[in-house]
Tab-separated table of C-alpha atoms in Angstrom:
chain	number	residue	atom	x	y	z
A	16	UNK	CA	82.719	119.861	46.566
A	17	UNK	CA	80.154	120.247	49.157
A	18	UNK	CA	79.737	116.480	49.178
A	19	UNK	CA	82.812	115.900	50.104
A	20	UNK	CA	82.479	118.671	52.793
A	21	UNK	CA	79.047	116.842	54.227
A	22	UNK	CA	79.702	113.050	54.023
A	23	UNK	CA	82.032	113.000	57.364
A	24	UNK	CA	79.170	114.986	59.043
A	25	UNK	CA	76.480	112.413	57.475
A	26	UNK	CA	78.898	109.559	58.532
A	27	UNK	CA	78.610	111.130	62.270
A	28	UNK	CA	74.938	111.724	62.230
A	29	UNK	CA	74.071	108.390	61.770
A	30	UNK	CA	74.483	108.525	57.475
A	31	UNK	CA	76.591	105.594	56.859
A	32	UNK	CA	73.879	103.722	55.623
A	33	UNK	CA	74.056	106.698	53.328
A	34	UNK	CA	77.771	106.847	52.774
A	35	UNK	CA	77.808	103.431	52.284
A	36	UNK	CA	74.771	103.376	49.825
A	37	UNK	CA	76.909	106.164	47.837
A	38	UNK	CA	79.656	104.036	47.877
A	39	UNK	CA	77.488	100.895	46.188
A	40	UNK	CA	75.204	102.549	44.056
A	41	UNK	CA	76.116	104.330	40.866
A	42	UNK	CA	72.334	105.749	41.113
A	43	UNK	CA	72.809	107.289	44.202
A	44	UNK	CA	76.096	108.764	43.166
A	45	UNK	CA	74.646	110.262	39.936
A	46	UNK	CA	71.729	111.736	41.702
A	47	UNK	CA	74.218	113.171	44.581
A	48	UNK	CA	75.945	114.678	41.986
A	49	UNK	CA	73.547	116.563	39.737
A	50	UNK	CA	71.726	117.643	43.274
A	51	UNK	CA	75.382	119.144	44.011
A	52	UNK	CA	75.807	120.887	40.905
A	53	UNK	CA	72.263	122.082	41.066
A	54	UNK	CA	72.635	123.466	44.348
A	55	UNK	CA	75.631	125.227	43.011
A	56	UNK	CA	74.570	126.982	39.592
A	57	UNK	CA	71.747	128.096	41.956
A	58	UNK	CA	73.237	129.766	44.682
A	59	UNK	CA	75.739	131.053	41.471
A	60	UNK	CA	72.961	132.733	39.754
A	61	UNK	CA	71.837	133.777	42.959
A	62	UNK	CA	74.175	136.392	43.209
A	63	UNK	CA	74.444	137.221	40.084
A	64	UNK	CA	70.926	138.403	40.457
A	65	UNK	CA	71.754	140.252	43.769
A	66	UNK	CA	74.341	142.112	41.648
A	67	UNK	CA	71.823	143.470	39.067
A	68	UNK	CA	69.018	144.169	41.400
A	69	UNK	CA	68.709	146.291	45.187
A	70	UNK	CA	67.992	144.157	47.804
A	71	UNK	CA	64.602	144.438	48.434
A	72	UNK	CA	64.249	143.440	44.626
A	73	UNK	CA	65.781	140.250	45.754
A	74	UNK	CA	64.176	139.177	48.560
A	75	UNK	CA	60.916	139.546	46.405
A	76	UNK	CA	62.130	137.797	43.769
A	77	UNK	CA	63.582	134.912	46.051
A	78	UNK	CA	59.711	134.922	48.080
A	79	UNK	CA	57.991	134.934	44.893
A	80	UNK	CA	60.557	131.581	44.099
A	81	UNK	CA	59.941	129.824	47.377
A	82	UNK	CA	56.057	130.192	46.423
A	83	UNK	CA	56.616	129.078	42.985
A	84	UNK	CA	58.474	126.018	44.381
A	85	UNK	CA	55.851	125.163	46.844
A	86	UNK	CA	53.234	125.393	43.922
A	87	UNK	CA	55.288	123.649	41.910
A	88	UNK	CA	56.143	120.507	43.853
A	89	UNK	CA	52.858	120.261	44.817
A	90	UNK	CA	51.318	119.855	41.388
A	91	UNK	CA	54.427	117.255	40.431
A	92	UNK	CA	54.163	115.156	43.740
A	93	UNK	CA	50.178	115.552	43.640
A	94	UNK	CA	49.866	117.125	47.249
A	95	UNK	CA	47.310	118.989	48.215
A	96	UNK	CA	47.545	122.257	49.045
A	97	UNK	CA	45.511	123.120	52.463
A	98	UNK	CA	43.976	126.608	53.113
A	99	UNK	CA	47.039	127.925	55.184
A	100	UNK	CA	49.671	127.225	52.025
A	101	UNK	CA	47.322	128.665	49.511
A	102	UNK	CA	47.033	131.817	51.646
A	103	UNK	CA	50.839	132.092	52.374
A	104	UNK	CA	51.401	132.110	48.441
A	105	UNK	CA	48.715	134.640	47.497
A	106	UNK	CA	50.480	136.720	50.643
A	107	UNK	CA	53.507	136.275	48.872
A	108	UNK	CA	52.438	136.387	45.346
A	109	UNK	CA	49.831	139.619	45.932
A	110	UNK	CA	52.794	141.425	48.130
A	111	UNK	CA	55.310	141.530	45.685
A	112	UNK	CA	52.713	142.764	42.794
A	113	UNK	CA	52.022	145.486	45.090
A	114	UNK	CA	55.917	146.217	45.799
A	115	UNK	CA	56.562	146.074	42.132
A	116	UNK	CA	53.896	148.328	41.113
A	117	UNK	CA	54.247	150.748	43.755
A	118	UNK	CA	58.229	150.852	43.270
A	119	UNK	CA	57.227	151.394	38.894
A	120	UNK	CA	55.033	154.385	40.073
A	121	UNK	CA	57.743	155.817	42.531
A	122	UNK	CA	60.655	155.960	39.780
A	123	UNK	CA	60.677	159.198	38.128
A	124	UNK	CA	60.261	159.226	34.716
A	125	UNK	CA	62.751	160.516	32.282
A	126	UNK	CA	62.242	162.240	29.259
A	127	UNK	CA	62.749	160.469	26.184
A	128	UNK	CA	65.745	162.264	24.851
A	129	UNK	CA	66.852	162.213	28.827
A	130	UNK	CA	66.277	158.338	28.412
A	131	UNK	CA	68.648	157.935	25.456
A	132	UNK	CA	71.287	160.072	26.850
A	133	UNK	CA	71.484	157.593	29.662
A	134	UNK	CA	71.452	154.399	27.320
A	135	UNK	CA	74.042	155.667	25.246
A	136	UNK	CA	76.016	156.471	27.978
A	137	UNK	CA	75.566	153.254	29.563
A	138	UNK	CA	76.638	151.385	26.427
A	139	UNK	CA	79.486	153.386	25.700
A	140	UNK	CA	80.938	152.335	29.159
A	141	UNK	CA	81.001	148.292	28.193
C-alpha cells in the first residue's frame, strides 16, 4: 500500500527511472514488495510493543534497536566502524543497562503470596 502511495512522489522527484525499472523488472518488484511488507510488520509490532511497555521502556528498546542495526549492518556490509559510532552504541547500549537496572531496583517488591494474588488475578481477567 505504501508503494502505491510513494511511486507518484518518486515519479515527481526525478524516480521514473525507478518507476519504470519497477515496471520492467520482476526483481525489483519482488524486492519492493518484501521491503513494503517488512516495513509494515515492523511498524505493526512496533506498537504492539508500545502497548505492553511505558514509554520510556520503548524508546530504550527502539535506541538499543537502532544500535543493534548499526552493528549489525556493519558486520554484513563489512564497514568499519570509526571511533565516533562505536562510542554512540556503547552510549546507547551502557544507558539503557543503567535505565533497566535502576528502574528493577526502583519497583517495589511484592511478597510472594502478594505476587500470586496478582497473577491469579491477572489470569482470571483473560
Amino acid at each position: 500500500f505504501g508503494l502505491l502511495l510513494l511511486l507518484p512522489l518518486a515519479c515527481v522527484e526525478g524516480g521514473k527511472e525507478c518507476a519504470a525499472l519497477l515496471i520492467a523488472d520482476g526483481t525489483a518488484r519482488k524486492f519492493a514488495l518484501w521491503s513494503s511488507l517488512a516495513f509494515f510488520a515492523y511498524n505493526r509490532l512496533s506498537l504492539s510493543v508500545l502497548l505492553l511497555l511505558n514509554a520510556v521502556s520503548h524508546s530504550v528498546c527502539n535506541a538499543l534497536r537502532r544500535a543493534a542495526t548499526i552493528g549489525t549492518a556493519a558486520l554484513f556490509f563489512g564497514l568499519p566502524i570509526n571511533p565516533q559510532t562505536f562510542l554512540g552504541i556503547t552510549t546507547i547500549i551502557g544507558a539503557s543497562t543503567l535505565y533497566a537496572l535502576e528502574a528493577k531496583r526502583s519497583q517495589p517488591s511484592l511478597p510472594v503470596s502478594a505476587e500470586l494474588d496478582r497473577l491469579a488475578s491477572s489470569d482470571s481477567g483473560d
